[in-house]
mmCIF file of C-alpha atoms in Angstrom:
data_model
loop_
_atom_site.group_PDB
_atom_site.id
_atom_site.type_symbol
_atom_site.label_atom_id
_atom_site.label_comp_id
_atom_site.label_asym_id
_atom_site.label_seq_id
_atom_site.Cartn_x
_atom_site.Cartn_y
_atom_site.Cartn_z
ATOM 1 C CA MET A 1 -92.526 -5.441 -138.439
ATOM 2 C CA GLU A 2 -89.494 -7.362 -137.264
ATOM 3 C CA ILE A 3 -89.737 -11.156 -137.337
ATOM 4 C CA GLU A 4 -87.154 -13.022 -135.299
ATOM 5 C CA ILE A 5 -86.726 -16.686 -136.158
ATOM 6 C CA TYR A 6 -85.145 -18.860 -133.492
ATOM 7 C CA ALA A 7 -83.944 -21.944 -135.323
ATOM 8 C CA ASP A 8 -81.138 -24.409 -135.928
ATOM 9 C CA VAL A 9 -79.869 -25.133 -139.423
ATOM 10 C CA VAL A 10 -79.933 -28.894 -138.766
ATOM 11 C CA CYS A 11 -83.592 -28.811 -137.709
ATOM 12 C CA PRO A 12 -85.892 -30.085 -140.494
ATOM 13 C CA TRP A 13 -88.967 -28.447 -139.010
ATOM 14 C CA CYS A 14 -87.091 -25.139 -138.957
ATOM 15 C CA TYR A 15 -86.402 -25.525 -142.687
ATOM 16 C CA ILE A 16 -90.090 -26.237 -143.269
ATOM 17 C CA GLY A 17 -91.080 -23.338 -141.013
ATOM 18 C CA LYS A 18 -88.841 -20.966 -142.955
ATOM 19 C CA ARG A 19 -90.434 -21.969 -146.238
ATOM 20 C CA ARG A 20 -93.959 -21.682 -144.816
ATOM 21 C CA LEU A 21 -93.160 -18.214 -143.494
ATOM 22 C CA GLU A 22 -91.965 -17.216 -146.955
ATOM 23 C CA GLN A 23 -95.243 -18.483 -148.381
ATOM 24 C CA ALA A 24 -97.166 -16.460 -145.797
ATOM 25 C CA LEU A 25 -95.152 -13.322 -146.544
ATOM 26 C CA ALA A 26 -95.961 -13.663 -150.238
ATOM 27 C CA SER A 27 -99.568 -12.888 -149.285
ATOM 28 C CA TYR A 28 -98.794 -10.262 -146.643
ATOM 29 C CA ASP A 29 -99.031 -6.577 -147.549
ATOM 30 C CA GLY A 30 -96.961 -5.151 -144.730
ATOM 31 C CA GLU A 31 -93.228 -4.555 -144.615
ATOM 32 C CA VAL A 32 -91.135 -6.974 -142.565
ATOM 33 C CA THR A 33 -87.539 -7.454 -141.524
ATOM 34 C CA VAL A 34 -86.467 -11.032 -140.822
ATOM 35 C CA ARG A 35 -83.744 -11.686 -138.248
ATOM 36 C CA TYR A 36 -82.222 -15.113 -137.678
ATOM 37 C CA ARG A 37 -81.547 -15.988 -134.046
ATOM 38 C CA PRO A 38 -79.462 -19.014 -133.008
ATOM 39 C CA PHE A 39 -80.657 -22.128 -131.252
ATOM 40 C CA GLN A 40 -78.841 -25.451 -130.944
ATOM 41 C CA LEU A 41 -80.800 -28.673 -130.826
ATOM 42 C CA ASP A 42 -77.666 -30.374 -129.540
ATOM 43 C CA PRO A 43 -74.669 -28.291 -128.392
ATOM 44 C CA THR A 44 -72.514 -31.407 -127.909
ATOM 45 C CA PRO A 45 -69.249 -31.216 -129.883
ATOM 46 C CA VAL A 46 -69.109 -33.475 -132.929
ATOM 47 C CA THR A 47 -65.573 -34.846 -133.217
ATOM 48 C CA ALA A 48 -66.242 -36.561 -136.540
ATOM 49 C CA PRO A 49 -69.217 -36.433 -138.907
ATOM 50 C CA GLN A 50 -71.641 -39.321 -138.465
ATOM 51 C CA PRO A 51 -74.548 -40.341 -140.716
ATOM 52 C CA LEU A 52 -77.535 -38.458 -139.381
ATOM 53 C CA LEU A 53 -79.779 -41.523 -139.353
ATOM 54 C CA ASP A 54 -77.252 -43.305 -137.130
ATOM 55 C CA ALA A 55 -77.224 -40.366 -134.729
ATOM 56 C CA LEU A 56 -81.024 -40.250 -134.683
ATOM 57 C CA ALA A 57 -81.226 -43.995 -134.117
ATOM 58 C CA ALA A 58 -78.987 -43.704 -131.068
ATOM 59 C CA LYS A 59 -81.025 -40.798 -129.721
ATOM 60 C CA PHE A 60 -84.576 -41.987 -130.418
ATOM 61 C CA GLY A 61 -84.511 -45.720 -129.840
ATOM 62 C CA GLY A 62 -83.318 -47.522 -132.926
ATOM 63 C CA ARG A 63 -82.988 -47.367 -136.682
ATOM 64 C CA GLU A 64 -86.611 -48.195 -137.418
ATOM 65 C CA ARG A 65 -87.875 -45.332 -135.281
ATOM 66 C CA ALA A 66 -85.331 -42.955 -136.829
ATOM 67 C CA GLU A 67 -86.394 -43.909 -140.348
ATOM 68 C CA GLN A 68 -90.074 -43.463 -139.452
ATOM 69 C CA MET A 69 -89.397 -39.954 -138.132
ATOM 70 C CA ALA A 70 -87.292 -39.089 -141.172
ATOM 71 C CA GLY A 71 -89.956 -40.401 -143.531
ATOM 72 C CA GLN A 72 -92.685 -38.347 -141.907
ATOM 73 C CA VAL A 73 -90.813 -35.053 -142.015
ATOM 74 C CA THR A 74 -89.567 -35.770 -145.546
ATOM 75 C CA ARG A 75 -93.157 -36.084 -146.755
ATOM 76 C CA VAL A 76 -94.176 -32.842 -145.048
ATOM 77 C CA ALA A 77 -91.159 -31.051 -146.523
ATOM 78 C CA ALA A 78 -92.004 -32.277 -150.013
ATOM 79 C CA GLY A 79 -95.378 -30.569 -149.618
ATOM 80 C CA VAL A 80 -93.625 -27.187 -149.534
ATOM 81 C CA GLY A 81 -91.149 -28.038 -152.278
ATOM 82 C CA LEU A 82 -88.186 -29.103 -150.145
ATOM 83 C CA THR A 83 -86.065 -32.200 -150.696
ATOM 84 C CA LEU A 84 -84.717 -33.858 -147.539
ATOM 85 C CA ASN A 85 -82.184 -36.643 -148.079
ATOM 86 C CA PHE A 86 -81.725 -38.098 -144.621
ATOM 87 C CA ASP A 87 -79.695 -40.953 -146.067
ATOM 88 C CA ARG A 88 -77.050 -38.401 -147.133
ATOM 89 C CA ALA A 89 -77.173 -35.994 -144.178
ATOM 90 C CA VAL A 90 -74.441 -35.993 -141.537
ATOM 91 C CA SER A 91 -74.581 -34.796 -137.942
ATOM 92 C CA ALA A 92 -72.861 -31.515 -137.134
ATOM 93 C CA ASN A 93 -72.366 -29.044 -134.332
ATOM 94 C CA THR A 94 -73.802 -25.758 -135.573
ATOM 95 C CA PHE A 95 -72.090 -23.179 -133.360
ATOM 96 C CA ASP A 96 -69.768 -21.957 -136.114
ATOM 97 C CA ALA A 97 -72.631 -21.957 -138.610
ATOM 98 C CA HIS A 98 -74.565 -19.636 -136.294
ATOM 99 C CA ARG A 99 -71.457 -17.505 -135.872
ATOM 100 C CA LEU A 100 -71.231 -17.212 -139.634
ATOM 101 C CA VAL A 101 -74.931 -16.328 -139.956
ATOM 102 C CA ARG A 102 -74.340 -13.488 -137.519
ATOM 103 C CA PHE A 103 -71.411 -12.335 -139.647
ATOM 104 C CA ALA A 104 -73.553 -12.593 -142.798
ATOM 105 C CA ASP A 105 -76.287 -10.516 -141.165
ATOM 106 C CA GLY A 106 -73.807 -7.675 -140.826
ATOM 107 C CA HIS A 107 -73.310 -7.849 -144.583
ATOM 108 C CA GLY A 108 -76.983 -8.154 -145.494
ATOM 109 C CA ARG A 109 -76.649 -11.799 -146.605
ATOM 110 C CA ALA A 110 -78.047 -13.774 -143.674
ATOM 111 C CA GLY A 111 -81.122 -15.025 -145.531
ATOM 112 C CA GLU A 112 -79.053 -16.313 -148.422
ATOM 113 C CA LEU A 113 -76.609 -18.073 -146.101
ATOM 114 C CA VAL A 114 -79.316 -19.672 -143.958
ATOM 115 C CA GLU A 115 -80.998 -21.061 -147.070
ATOM 116 C CA ALA A 116 -77.650 -22.396 -148.313
ATOM 117 C CA LEU A 117 -76.970 -24.063 -144.961
ATOM 118 C CA TYR A 118 -80.340 -25.826 -144.864
ATOM 119 C CA ARG A 119 -79.996 -27.054 -148.426
ATOM 120 C CA ALA A 120 -76.418 -28.195 -147.866
ATOM 121 C CA HIS A 121 -77.301 -30.185 -144.750
ATOM 122 C CA PHE A 122 -80.602 -31.730 -145.754
ATOM 123 C CA THR A 123 -80.349 -32.056 -149.534
ATOM 124 C CA ASP A 124 -76.673 -32.253 -150.434
ATOM 125 C CA GLY A 125 -75.217 -34.136 -147.460
ATOM 126 C CA VAL A 126 -72.648 -31.442 -146.660
ATOM 127 C CA ASP A 127 -71.039 -31.322 -143.221
ATOM 128 C CA VAL A 128 -72.132 -27.863 -142.064
ATOM 129 C CA GLY A 129 -69.804 -28.149 -139.086
ATOM 130 C CA SER A 130 -66.780 -28.147 -141.392
ATOM 131 C CA PRO A 131 -64.948 -24.801 -141.678
ATOM 132 C CA SER A 132 -64.048 -25.441 -145.318
ATOM 133 C CA ALA A 133 -67.672 -26.274 -146.154
ATOM 134 C CA LEU A 134 -68.833 -23.144 -144.353
ATOM 135 C CA VAL A 135 -66.430 -21.032 -146.412
ATOM 136 C CA THR A 136 -67.768 -22.521 -149.632
ATOM 137 C CA LEU A 137 -71.384 -21.974 -148.593
ATOM 138 C CA ALA A 138 -70.747 -18.419 -147.439
ATOM 139 C CA THR A 139 -69.028 -17.594 -150.718
ATOM 140 C CA SER A 140 -71.998 -19.006 -152.640
ATOM 141 C CA ALA A 141 -74.219 -16.703 -150.576
ATOM 142 C CA GLY A 142 -72.284 -13.656 -151.739
ATOM 143 C CA LEU A 143 -69.758 -13.175 -148.943
ATOM 144 C CA ASP A 144 -66.069 -12.516 -149.435
ATOM 145 C CA GLU A 145 -64.030 -15.710 -149.119
ATOM 146 C CA THR A 146 -61.024 -14.151 -147.385
ATOM 147 C CA GLU A 147 -63.184 -12.304 -144.879
ATOM 148 C CA VAL A 148 -65.119 -15.479 -144.095
ATOM 149 C CA ARG A 149 -61.941 -17.525 -143.600
ATOM 150 C CA ASP A 150 -60.507 -14.869 -141.294
ATOM 151 C CA HIS A 151 -63.750 -14.668 -139.323
ATOM 152 C CA LEU A 152 -63.997 -18.427 -138.787
ATOM 153 C CA ALA A 153 -60.317 -18.705 -137.874
ATOM 154 C CA SER A 154 -60.712 -16.039 -135.188
ATOM 155 C CA ASP A 155 -62.781 -15.885 -132.025
ATOM 156 C CA ALA A 156 -64.984 -13.171 -133.509
ATOM 157 C CA GLY A 157 -68.639 -13.630 -132.703
ATOM 158 C CA ARG A 158 -68.162 -16.492 -130.242
ATOM 159 C CA ARG A 159 -69.130 -14.479 -127.197
ATOM 160 C CA GLU A 160 -72.073 -12.892 -128.982
ATOM 161 C CA VAL A 161 -73.501 -16.188 -130.240
ATOM 162 C CA ALA A 162 -73.086 -17.766 -126.809
ATOM 163 C CA ALA A 163 -74.952 -14.793 -125.322
ATOM 164 C CA ASP A 164 -77.690 -15.113 -127.950
ATOM 165 C CA LEU A 165 -78.106 -18.828 -127.194
ATOM 166 C CA ALA A 166 -78.358 -18.072 -123.481
ATOM 167 C CA ALA A 167 -80.847 -15.286 -124.152
ATOM 168 C CA ALA A 168 -83.051 -17.665 -126.144
ATOM 169 C CA HIS A 169 -83.299 -19.990 -123.163
ATOM 170 C CA GLN A 170 -83.983 -17.065 -120.834
ATOM 171 C CA LEU A 171 -86.836 -16.023 -123.124
ATOM 172 C CA GLY A 172 -88.284 -19.497 -122.762
ATOM 173 C CA VAL A 173 -87.510 -20.740 -126.263
ATOM 174 C CA SER A 174 -87.427 -24.507 -125.799
ATOM 175 C CA SER A 175 -88.484 -25.774 -129.208
ATOM 176 C CA VAL A 176 -87.858 -24.511 -132.711
ATOM 177 C CA PRO A 177 -88.773 -22.925 -134.929
ATOM 178 C CA THR A 178 -90.077 -20.117 -132.760
ATOM 179 C CA PHE A 179 -91.154 -16.908 -134.460
ATOM 180 C CA VAL A 180 -91.226 -13.692 -132.427
ATOM 181 C CA LEU A 181 -93.271 -10.963 -134.080
ATOM 182 C CA ALA A 182 -92.715 -7.296 -133.242
ATOM 183 C CA GLY A 183 -90.524 -8.297 -130.323
ATOM 184 C CA LYS A 184 -93.317 -9.656 -128.122
ATOM 185 C CA TYR A 185 -95.667 -12.108 -129.848
ATOM 186 C CA GLY A 186 -94.483 -15.697 -130.107
ATOM 187 C CA VAL A 187 -95.551 -18.398 -132.559
ATOM 188 C CA THR A 188 -94.039 -21.815 -132.003
ATOM 189 C CA GLY A 189 -93.658 -24.593 -134.532
ATOM 190 C CA ALA A 190 -93.672 -24.948 -138.320
ATOM 191 C CA GLN A 191 -97.184 -23.578 -138.611
ATOM 192 C CA GLU A 192 -99.114 -23.608 -141.876
ATOM 193 C CA PRO A 193 -98.758 -20.452 -144.034
ATOM 194 C CA GLU A 194 -102.382 -19.509 -143.318
ATOM 195 C CA THR A 195 -101.737 -19.608 -139.567
ATOM 196 C CA LEU A 196 -98.610 -17.498 -139.891
ATOM 197 C CA LEU A 197 -100.375 -15.007 -142.151
ATOM 198 C CA ALA A 198 -103.209 -14.680 -139.649
ATOM 199 C CA ALA A 199 -100.692 -14.071 -136.852
ATOM 200 C CA LEU A 200 -98.883 -11.423 -138.898
ATOM 201 C CA THR A 201 -102.146 -9.658 -139.694
ATOM 202 C CA GLU A 202 -103.318 -9.708 -136.091
ATOM 203 C CA VAL A 203 -100.021 -8.429 -134.733
ATOM 204 C CA ALA A 204 -99.944 -5.648 -137.330
ATOM 205 C CA GLN A 205 -103.441 -4.574 -136.271
ATOM 206 C CA ARG A 206 -102.517 -4.642 -132.587
ATOM 207 C CA GLU A 207 -99.349 -2.641 -133.146
ATOM 208 C CA SER A 208 -101.143 -0.019 -135.209
ATOM 209 C CA THR A 209 -103.846 0.537 -132.619
ATOM 210 C CA PRO A 210 -103.118 3.454 -130.258
#
């Protein structure tokens, strides 16, 4: 079964959803292929990195509200073994990160890169919009440094990622994470592992029925 994950690497609930899916798959007997599809929470260009809490405060009505939201999702993330350091995180445009994930997918390293991007943004305070940071992360995920530098310096993948982002909206993806199972069954949100496992099992049964 193919599982498509529409997500953004600066979305905390997407990080949680990825981990919960992994927990569900640990109890699932069937074979799956995971594909990472791009989505941007905010496509606005980021001219200079800004503390994420400051950006959230401006967007959601003040510092107190931003810290409340960050605290809530941090506690949920801790429940699945993830460390979110919102006080270190910086805002970033993720278009190039998605372009690099697409490149990594062609080399069989997309999962490793996506995990590295989430950890860099939420735990380590790395600017995942920075080309130099992206090169470092891609290299840590097993990709060739020279090939990554050349890819990011070119226009390769720009048209394809833009088309993928447009296709996500045409499919009706408006919130992330969204999981599409077997190309036609959608599950939205960072659902609990038990919910995801039940969905996987049901879809597998449906697809196997003549």
